[in-house]
Short mmCIF file of C-alpha atoms in Angstrom, two decimals:
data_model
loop_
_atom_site.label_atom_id
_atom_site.label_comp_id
_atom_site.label_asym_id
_atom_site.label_seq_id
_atom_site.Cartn_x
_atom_site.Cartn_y
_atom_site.Cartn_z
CA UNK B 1281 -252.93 -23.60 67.84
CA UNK B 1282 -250.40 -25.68 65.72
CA UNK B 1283 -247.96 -27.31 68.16
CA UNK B 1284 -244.10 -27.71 66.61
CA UNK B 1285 -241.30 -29.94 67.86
CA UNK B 1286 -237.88 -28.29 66.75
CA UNK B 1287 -235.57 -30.89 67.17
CA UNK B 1288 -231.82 -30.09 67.51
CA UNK B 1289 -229.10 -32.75 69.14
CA UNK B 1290 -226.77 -29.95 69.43
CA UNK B 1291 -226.20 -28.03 72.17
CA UNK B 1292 -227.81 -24.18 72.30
CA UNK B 1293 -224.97 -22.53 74.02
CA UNK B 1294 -222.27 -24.02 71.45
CA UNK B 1295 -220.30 -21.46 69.58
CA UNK B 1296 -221.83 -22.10 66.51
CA UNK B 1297 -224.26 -21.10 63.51
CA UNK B 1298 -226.73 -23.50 64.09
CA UNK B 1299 -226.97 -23.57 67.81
CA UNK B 1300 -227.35 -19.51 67.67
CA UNK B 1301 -230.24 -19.91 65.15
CA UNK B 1302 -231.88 -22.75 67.46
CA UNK B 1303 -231.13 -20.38 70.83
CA UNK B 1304 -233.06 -16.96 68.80
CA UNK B 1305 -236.18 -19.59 67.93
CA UNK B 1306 -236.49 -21.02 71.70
CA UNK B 1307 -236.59 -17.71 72.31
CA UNK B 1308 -239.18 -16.61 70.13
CA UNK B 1309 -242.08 -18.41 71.13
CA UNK B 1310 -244.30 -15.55 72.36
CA UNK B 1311 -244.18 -13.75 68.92
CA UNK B 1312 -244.58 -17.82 67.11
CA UNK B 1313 -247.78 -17.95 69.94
CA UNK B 1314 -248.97 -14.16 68.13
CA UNK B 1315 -248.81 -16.46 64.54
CA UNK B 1316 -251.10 -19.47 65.83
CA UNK B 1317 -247.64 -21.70 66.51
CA UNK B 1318 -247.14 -23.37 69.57
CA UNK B 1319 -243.13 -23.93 69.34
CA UNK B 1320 -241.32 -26.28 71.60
CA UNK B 1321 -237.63 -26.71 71.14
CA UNK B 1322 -236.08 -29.79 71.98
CA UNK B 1323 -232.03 -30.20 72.00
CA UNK B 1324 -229.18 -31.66 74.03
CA UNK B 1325 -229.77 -28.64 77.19
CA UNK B 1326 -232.59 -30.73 78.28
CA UNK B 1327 -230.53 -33.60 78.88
CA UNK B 1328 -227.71 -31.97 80.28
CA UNK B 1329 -226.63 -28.41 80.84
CA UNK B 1330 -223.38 -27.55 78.85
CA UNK B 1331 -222.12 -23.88 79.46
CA UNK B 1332 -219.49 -22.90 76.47
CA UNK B 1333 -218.60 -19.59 78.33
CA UNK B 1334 -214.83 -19.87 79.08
CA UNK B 1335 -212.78 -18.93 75.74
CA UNK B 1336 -209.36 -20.96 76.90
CA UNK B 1337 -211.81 -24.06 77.20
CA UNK B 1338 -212.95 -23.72 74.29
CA UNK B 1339 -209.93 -23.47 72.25
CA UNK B 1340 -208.45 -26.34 73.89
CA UNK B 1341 -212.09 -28.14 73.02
CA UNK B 1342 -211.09 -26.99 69.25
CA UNK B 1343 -208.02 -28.06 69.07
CA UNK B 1344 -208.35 -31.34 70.61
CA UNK B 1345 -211.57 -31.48 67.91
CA UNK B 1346 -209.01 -30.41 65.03
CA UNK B 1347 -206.03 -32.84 65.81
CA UNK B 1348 -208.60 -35.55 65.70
CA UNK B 1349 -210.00 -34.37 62.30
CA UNK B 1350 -206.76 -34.37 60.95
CA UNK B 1351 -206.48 -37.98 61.23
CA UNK B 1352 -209.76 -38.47 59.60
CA UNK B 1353 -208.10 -36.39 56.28
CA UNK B 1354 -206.15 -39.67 55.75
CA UNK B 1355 -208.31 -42.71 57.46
CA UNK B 1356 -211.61 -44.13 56.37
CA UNK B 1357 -211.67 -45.57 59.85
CA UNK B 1358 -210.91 -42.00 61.62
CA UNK B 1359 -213.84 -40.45 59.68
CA UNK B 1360 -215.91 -43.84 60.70
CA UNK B 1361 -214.98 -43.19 64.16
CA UNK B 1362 -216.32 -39.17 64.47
CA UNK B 1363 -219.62 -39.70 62.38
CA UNK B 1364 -220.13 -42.53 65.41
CA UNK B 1365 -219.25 -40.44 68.10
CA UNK B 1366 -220.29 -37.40 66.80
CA UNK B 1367 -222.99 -37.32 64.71
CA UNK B 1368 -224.34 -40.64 65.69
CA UNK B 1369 -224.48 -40.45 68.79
CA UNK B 1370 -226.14 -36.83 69.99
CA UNK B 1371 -229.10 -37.95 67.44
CA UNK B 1372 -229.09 -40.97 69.94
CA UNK B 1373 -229.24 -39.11 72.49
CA UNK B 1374 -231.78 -36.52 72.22
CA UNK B 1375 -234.29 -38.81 70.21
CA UNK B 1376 -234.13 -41.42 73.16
CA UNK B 1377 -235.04 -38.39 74.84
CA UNK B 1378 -237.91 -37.10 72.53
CA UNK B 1379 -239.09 -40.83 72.70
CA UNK B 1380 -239.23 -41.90 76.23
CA UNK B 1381 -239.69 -38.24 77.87
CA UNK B 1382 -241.95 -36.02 75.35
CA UNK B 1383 -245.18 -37.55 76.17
CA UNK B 1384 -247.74 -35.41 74.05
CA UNK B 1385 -245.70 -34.98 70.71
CA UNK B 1386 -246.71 -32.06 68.55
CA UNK B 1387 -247.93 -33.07 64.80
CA UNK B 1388 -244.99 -31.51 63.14
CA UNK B 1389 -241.33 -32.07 63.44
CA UNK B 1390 -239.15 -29.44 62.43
CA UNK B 1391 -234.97 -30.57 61.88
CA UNK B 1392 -232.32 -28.28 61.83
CA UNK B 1393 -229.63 -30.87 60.70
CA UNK B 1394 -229.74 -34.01 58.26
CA UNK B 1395 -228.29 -36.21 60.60
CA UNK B 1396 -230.86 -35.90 63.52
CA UNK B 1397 -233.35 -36.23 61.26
CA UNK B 1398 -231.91 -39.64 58.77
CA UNK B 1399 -232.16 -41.13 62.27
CA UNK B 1400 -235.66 -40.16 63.26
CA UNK B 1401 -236.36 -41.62 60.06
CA UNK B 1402 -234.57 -44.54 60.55
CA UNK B 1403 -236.43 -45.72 63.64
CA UNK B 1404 -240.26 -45.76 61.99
CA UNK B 1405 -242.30 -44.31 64.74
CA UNK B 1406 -245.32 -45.86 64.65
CA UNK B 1407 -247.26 -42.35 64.66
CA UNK B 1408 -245.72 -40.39 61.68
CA UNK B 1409 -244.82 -36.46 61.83
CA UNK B 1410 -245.31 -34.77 59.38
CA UNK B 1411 -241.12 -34.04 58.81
CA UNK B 1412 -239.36 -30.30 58.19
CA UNK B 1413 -235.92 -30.37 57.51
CA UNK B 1414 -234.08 -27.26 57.44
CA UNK B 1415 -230.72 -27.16 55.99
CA UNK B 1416 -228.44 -24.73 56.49
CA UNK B 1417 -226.45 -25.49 53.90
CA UNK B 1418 -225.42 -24.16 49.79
CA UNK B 1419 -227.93 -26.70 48.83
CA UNK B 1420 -225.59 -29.20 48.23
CA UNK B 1421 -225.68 -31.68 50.76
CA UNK B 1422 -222.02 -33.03 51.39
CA UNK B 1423 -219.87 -29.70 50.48
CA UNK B 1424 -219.78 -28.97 54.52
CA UNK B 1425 -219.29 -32.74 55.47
CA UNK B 1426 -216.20 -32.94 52.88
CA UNK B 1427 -214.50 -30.20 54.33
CA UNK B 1428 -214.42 -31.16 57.78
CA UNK B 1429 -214.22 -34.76 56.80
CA UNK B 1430 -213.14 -35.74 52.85
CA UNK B 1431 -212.76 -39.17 53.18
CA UNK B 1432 -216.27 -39.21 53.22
CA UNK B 1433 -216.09 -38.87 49.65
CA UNK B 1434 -214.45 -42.56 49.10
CA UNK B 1435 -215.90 -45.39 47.88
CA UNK B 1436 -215.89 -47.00 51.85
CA UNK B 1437 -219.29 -44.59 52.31
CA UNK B 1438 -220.98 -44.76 49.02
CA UNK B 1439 -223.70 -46.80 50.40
CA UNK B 1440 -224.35 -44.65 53.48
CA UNK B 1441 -224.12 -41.47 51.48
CA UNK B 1442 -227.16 -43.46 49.30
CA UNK B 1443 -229.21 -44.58 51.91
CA UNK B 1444 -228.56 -41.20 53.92
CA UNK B 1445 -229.75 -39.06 50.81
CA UNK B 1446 -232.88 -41.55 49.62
CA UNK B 1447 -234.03 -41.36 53.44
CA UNK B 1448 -234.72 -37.59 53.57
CA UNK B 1449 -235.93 -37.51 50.03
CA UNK B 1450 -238.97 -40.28 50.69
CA UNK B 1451 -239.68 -39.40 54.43
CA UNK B 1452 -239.32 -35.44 54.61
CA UNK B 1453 -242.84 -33.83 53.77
CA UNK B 1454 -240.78 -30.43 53.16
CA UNK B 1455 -237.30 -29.70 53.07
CA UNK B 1456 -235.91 -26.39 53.22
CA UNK B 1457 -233.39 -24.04 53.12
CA UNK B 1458 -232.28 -20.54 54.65
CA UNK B 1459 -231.81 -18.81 51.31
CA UNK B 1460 -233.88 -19.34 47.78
CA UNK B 1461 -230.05 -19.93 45.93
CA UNK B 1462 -229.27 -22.79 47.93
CA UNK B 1463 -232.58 -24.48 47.34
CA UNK B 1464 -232.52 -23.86 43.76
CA UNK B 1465 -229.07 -25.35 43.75
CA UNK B 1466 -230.63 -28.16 45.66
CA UNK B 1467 -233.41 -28.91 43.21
CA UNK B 1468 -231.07 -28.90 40.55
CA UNK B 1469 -229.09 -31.66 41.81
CA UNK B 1470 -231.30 -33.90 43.35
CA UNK B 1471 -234.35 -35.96 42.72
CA UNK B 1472 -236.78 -33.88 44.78
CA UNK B 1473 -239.80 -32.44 44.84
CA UNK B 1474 -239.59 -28.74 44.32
CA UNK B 1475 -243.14 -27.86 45.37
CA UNK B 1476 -242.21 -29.67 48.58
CA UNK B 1477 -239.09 -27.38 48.84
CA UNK B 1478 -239.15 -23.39 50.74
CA UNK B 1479 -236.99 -21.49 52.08
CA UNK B 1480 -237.03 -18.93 55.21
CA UNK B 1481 -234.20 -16.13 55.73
CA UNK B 1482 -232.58 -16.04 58.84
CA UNK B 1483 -233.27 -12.91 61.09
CA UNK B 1484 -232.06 -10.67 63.75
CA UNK B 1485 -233.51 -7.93 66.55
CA UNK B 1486 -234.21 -4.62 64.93
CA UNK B 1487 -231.42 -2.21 66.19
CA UNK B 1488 -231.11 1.64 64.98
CA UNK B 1489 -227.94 1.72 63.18
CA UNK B 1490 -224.65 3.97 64.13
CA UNK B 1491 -224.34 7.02 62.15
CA UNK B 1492 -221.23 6.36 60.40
CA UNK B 1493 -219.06 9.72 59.30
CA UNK B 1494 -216.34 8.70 56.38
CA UNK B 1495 -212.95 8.02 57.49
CA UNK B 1496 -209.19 7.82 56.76
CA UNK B 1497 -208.63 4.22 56.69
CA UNK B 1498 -210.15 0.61 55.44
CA UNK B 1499 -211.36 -0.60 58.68
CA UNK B 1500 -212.53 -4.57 58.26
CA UNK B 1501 -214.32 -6.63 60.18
CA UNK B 1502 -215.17 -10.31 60.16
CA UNK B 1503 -216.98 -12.28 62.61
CA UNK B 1504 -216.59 -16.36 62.64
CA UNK B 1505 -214.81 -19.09 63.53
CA UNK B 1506 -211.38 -19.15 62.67
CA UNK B 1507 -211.03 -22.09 60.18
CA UNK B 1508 -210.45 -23.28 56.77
CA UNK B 1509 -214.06 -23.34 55.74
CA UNK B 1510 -214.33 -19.63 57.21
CA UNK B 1511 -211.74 -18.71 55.16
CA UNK B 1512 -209.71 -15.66 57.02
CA UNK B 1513 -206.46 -16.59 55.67
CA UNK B 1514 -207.99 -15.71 52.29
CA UNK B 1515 -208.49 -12.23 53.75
CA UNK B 1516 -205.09 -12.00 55.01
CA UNK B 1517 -203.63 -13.35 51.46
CA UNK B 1518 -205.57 -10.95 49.58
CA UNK B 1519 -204.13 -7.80 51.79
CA UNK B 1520 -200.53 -9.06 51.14
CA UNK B 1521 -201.23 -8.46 48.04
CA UNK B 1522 -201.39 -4.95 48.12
CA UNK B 1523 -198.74 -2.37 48.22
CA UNK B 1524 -197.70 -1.25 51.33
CA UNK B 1525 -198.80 2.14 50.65
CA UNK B 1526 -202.45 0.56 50.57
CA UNK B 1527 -201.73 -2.11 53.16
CA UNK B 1528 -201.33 1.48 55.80
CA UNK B 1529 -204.76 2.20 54.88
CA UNK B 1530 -206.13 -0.98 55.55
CA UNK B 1531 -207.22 -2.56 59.44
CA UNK B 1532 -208.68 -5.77 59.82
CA UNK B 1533 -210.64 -7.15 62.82
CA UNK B 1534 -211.14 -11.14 63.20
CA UNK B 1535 -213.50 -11.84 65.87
CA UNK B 1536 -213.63 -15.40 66.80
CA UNK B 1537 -211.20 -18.53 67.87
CA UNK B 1538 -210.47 -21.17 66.13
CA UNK B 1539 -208.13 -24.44 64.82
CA UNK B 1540 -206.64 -21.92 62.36
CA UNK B 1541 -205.76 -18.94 64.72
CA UNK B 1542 -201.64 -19.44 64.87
CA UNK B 1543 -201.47 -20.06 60.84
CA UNK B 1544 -203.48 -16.67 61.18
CA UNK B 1545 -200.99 -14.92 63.29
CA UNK B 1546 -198.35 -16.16 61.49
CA UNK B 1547 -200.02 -14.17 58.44
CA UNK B 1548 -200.47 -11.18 60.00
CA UNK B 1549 -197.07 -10.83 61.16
CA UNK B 1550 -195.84 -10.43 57.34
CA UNK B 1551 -198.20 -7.65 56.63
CA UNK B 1552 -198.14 -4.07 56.70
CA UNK B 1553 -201.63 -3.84 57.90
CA UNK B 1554 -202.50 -4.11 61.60
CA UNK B 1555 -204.33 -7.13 61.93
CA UNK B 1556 -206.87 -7.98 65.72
CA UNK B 1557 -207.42 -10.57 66.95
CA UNK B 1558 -210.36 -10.59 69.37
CA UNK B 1559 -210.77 -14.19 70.26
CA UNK B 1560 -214.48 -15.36 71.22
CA UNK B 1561 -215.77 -12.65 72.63
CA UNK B 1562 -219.79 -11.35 73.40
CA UNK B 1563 -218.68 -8.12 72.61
CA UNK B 1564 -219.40 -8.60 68.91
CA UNK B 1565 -221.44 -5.30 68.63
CA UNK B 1566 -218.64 -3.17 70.16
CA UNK B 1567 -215.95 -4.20 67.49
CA UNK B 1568 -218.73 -3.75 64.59
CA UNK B 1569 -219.14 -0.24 65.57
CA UNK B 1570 -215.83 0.25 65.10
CA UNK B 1571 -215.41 -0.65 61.90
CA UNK B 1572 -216.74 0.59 58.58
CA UNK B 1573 -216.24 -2.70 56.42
CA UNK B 1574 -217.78 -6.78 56.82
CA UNK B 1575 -216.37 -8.89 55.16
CA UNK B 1576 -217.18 -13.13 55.23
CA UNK B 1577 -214.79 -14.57 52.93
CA UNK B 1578 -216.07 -18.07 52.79
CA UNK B 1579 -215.47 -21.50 51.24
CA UNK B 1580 -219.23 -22.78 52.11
CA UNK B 1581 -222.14 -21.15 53.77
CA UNK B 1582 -225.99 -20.99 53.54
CA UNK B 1583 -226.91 -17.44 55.27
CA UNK B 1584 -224.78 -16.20 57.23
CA UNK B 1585 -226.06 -14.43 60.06
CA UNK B 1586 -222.74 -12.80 61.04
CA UNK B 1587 -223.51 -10.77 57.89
CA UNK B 1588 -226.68 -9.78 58.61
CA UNK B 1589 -225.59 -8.71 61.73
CA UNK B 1590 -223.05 -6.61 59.86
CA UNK B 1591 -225.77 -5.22 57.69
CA UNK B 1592 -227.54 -3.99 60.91
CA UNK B 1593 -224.57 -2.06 62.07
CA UNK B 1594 -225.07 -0.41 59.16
CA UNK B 1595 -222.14 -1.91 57.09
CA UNK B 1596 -221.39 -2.36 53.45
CA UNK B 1597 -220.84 -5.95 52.82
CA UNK B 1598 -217.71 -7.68 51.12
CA UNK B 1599 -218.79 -11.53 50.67
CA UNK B 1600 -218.48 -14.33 48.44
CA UNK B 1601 -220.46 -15.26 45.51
CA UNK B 1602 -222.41 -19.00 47.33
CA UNK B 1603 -225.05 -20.16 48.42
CA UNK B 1604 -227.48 -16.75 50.00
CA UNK B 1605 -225.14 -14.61 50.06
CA UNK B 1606 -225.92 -13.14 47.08
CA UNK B 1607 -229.24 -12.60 48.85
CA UNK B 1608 -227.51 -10.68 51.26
CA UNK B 1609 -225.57 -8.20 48.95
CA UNK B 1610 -226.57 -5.72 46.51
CA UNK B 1611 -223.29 -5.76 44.28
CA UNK B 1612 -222.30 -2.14 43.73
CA UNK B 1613 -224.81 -0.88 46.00
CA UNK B 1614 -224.77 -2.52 49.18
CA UNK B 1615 -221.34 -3.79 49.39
CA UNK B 1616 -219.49 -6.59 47.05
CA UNK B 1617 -219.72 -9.99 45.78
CA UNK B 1618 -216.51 -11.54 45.02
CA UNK B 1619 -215.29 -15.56 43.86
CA UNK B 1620 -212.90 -17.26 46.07
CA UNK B 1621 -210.17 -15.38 44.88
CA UNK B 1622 -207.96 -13.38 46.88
CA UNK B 1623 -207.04 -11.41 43.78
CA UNK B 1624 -210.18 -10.42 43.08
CA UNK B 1625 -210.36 -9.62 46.47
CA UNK B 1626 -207.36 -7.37 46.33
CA UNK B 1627 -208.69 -5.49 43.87
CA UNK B 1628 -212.06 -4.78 45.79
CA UNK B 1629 -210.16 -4.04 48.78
CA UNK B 1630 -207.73 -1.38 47.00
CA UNK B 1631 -210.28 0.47 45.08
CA UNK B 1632 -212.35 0.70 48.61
CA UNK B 1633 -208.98 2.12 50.08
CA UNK B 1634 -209.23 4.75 47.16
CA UNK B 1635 -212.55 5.52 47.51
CA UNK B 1636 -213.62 5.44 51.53
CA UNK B 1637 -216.28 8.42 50.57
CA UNK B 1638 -218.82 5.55 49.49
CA UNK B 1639 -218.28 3.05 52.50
CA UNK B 1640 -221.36 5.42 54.20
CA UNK B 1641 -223.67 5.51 51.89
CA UNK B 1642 -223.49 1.68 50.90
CA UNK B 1643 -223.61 1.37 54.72
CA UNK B 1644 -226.94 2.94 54.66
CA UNK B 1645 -227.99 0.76 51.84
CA UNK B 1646 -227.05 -2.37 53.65
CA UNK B 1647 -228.91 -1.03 57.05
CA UNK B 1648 -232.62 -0.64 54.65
CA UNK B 1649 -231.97 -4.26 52.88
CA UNK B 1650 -231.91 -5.66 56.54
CA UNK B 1651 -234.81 -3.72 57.07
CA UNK B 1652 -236.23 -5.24 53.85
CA UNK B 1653 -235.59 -9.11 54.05
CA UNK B 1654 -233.88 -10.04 57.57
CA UNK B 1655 -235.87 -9.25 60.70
CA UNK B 1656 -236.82 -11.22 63.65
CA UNK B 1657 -240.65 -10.62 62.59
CA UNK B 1658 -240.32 -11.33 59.12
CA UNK B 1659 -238.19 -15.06 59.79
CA UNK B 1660 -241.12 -15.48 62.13
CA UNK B 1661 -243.69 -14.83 59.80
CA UNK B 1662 -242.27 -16.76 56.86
CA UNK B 1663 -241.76 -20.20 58.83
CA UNK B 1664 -245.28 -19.61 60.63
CA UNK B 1665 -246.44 -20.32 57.04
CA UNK B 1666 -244.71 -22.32 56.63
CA UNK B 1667 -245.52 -24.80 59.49
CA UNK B 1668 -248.89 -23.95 58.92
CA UNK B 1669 -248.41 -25.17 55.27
#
């Protein structure tokens, strides 16, 4: 059986993307054991046991996170400081772990993030890995970093941004992606291999979907941390937009938390439509029910699984036009694709409020295209082959 290290220096119980996709694989190892894989997941938990269960801890975690980000926006010294502390340091942490604790070290090393894996690199282990990197990204590798940190972009880091990017390309045996967009994109814009390149969807349980009946209102939904790259004020801008005779048709849901939560509720107070806010709840399924409508109106992405858990409620899809989404969203069919533009958006969202008939039936598309492409056996499948590969 092919033994895998997946090495993550996050956390699995953080309130993010990344630790949720690393938490589903740790869990999958009897159905990777069915595909000849022997999986092992190694991350931060091992070293210390981090619980992210209490919401008003984790907004004040956020916001002390965001205050210290905004400093960065304007110092080369303040962005110096979190890729230390941050970055830096958790790929310390859990490779002096991987190095002095995991005794019998599988042949393959699978990464889930750039960082943790430019310092594996770094060190030269005498015995080489073969090296996965998956990056769950657009397929551009700094668009995330420069929105939570864009003095990245200066001059000061031109160097590390070199030696960073030449690292992965000359000691990653694959690198990968979560969608096939974003590692087009990627092999477009970078001097790499593309036979060395694949990509995997992400995947969730199988769930029989709610028969939805049509209904008198709009009813969105979107699921995600409340932030600029997230993009809900976008959402909010586009419904102001509207009439008020369309805004009383229109309800929008915004599960999550997050830095930008009071510019949020500022927002909503100005509009005509009733706008909840949920805060971090695990009660996601409840409020999807509920609703007849996702919508992810995104900056940056690679594939979202909040959609695909939308899709699986049996939801048409609003989304942006990056990175997989497109892979997630049959336009016309299964839901929408629109740019970053909240006009655009307005205009989706008003001739939805004038024709609610079709939300069901593109519902029921959306629920067989999950079917299709985004299952826990088919992610499991595809990166079996891949690790086999």
């Amino acid at each position: 059986m092919l033994k895998i290290d997946l090495i993550y220096s996050g956390y699995m119980t953080s309130p993010n993307g990344a630790s949720m996709f690393v938490k589903k694989m740790d869990g999958l190892k009897e159905k990777f054991a069915e595909n000849g894989i022997e999986l092992r997941v190694i991350s931060q938990d091992l070293i210390k046991q981090r619980l992210f269960n209490d919401a008003e801890e984790i907004r004040k975690r956020v916001s002390l996170r965001e205050k210290v980000f905004a400093l960065a926006k304007y110092s080369v010294l303040v962005t110096k400081f979190i890729i230390h502390k941050t970055d830096d340091k958790y790929s310390k942490l859990i490779l002096d772990y991987y190095e002095e604790k995991v005794q019998d070290k599988a042949d393959v090393v699978a990464f889930q993030e750039g960082s943790c894996c430019y310092h594996y690199l770094k060190r030269q282990w005498e015995k080489k890995q073969k090296v996965l990197l998956t990056m769950h990204t657009s397929g551009e590798m700094w668009t995330m970093a420069y929105i939570r940190l864009p003095r990245l972009k200066s001059i000061f880091f031109k160097r590390y941004r070199e030696d960073y990017e030449q690292t992965l390309f000359n000691g990653c045996d694959m690198i990968g992606f979560v969608a096939d967009l974003p590692r087009k994109k990627f092999c477009s814009l970078y001097p790499y291999e593309e036979t060395k390149t694949y990509y995997a969807y992400n995947g969730v349980e199988v769930m029989e979907a709610p028969k939805r009946e049509e209904s008198s209102t709009l009813d969105l939904i979107s699921v995600g941390s409340l932030c600029d790259r997230k993009n809900q004020i976008g959402i909010l801008n586009a419904v102001g937009l509207l009439p008020d005779e369309y805004q009383k048709k229109i309800t929008v849901t915004l599960v999550g938390d997050g830095s930008a939560r009071t510019e949020l509720e500022n927002k909503a107070k100005e509009l005509v439509s009733k706008v909840v806010f949920t805060g971090s709840t695990k009660e996601v399924d409840k409020y999807l029910a509920l609703a007849n409508c996702f919508i992810l109106f995104s900056k940056d992405e690679g594939l979202p699984i909040s959609i695909i858990e939308g899709m699986r409620a049996g939801l048409p899809v609003i989304g942006t036009n990056i990175a997989g989404i497109p892979e997630q969203i049959e336009d016309g069919k299964t839901g929408f694709l629109v740019d970053v533009d909240e006009r655009q958006l307005a205009e989706k969202l008003m001739y939805l409020a004038e024709h609610l008939e079709i939300l069901p039936r593109m519902g029921e598309a959306s629920y067989q295209l999950f079917l299709e492409r985004f299952t826990i056996e088919a992610m499991v499948k595809k990166y079996a082959e891949i690790y086999k590969a």
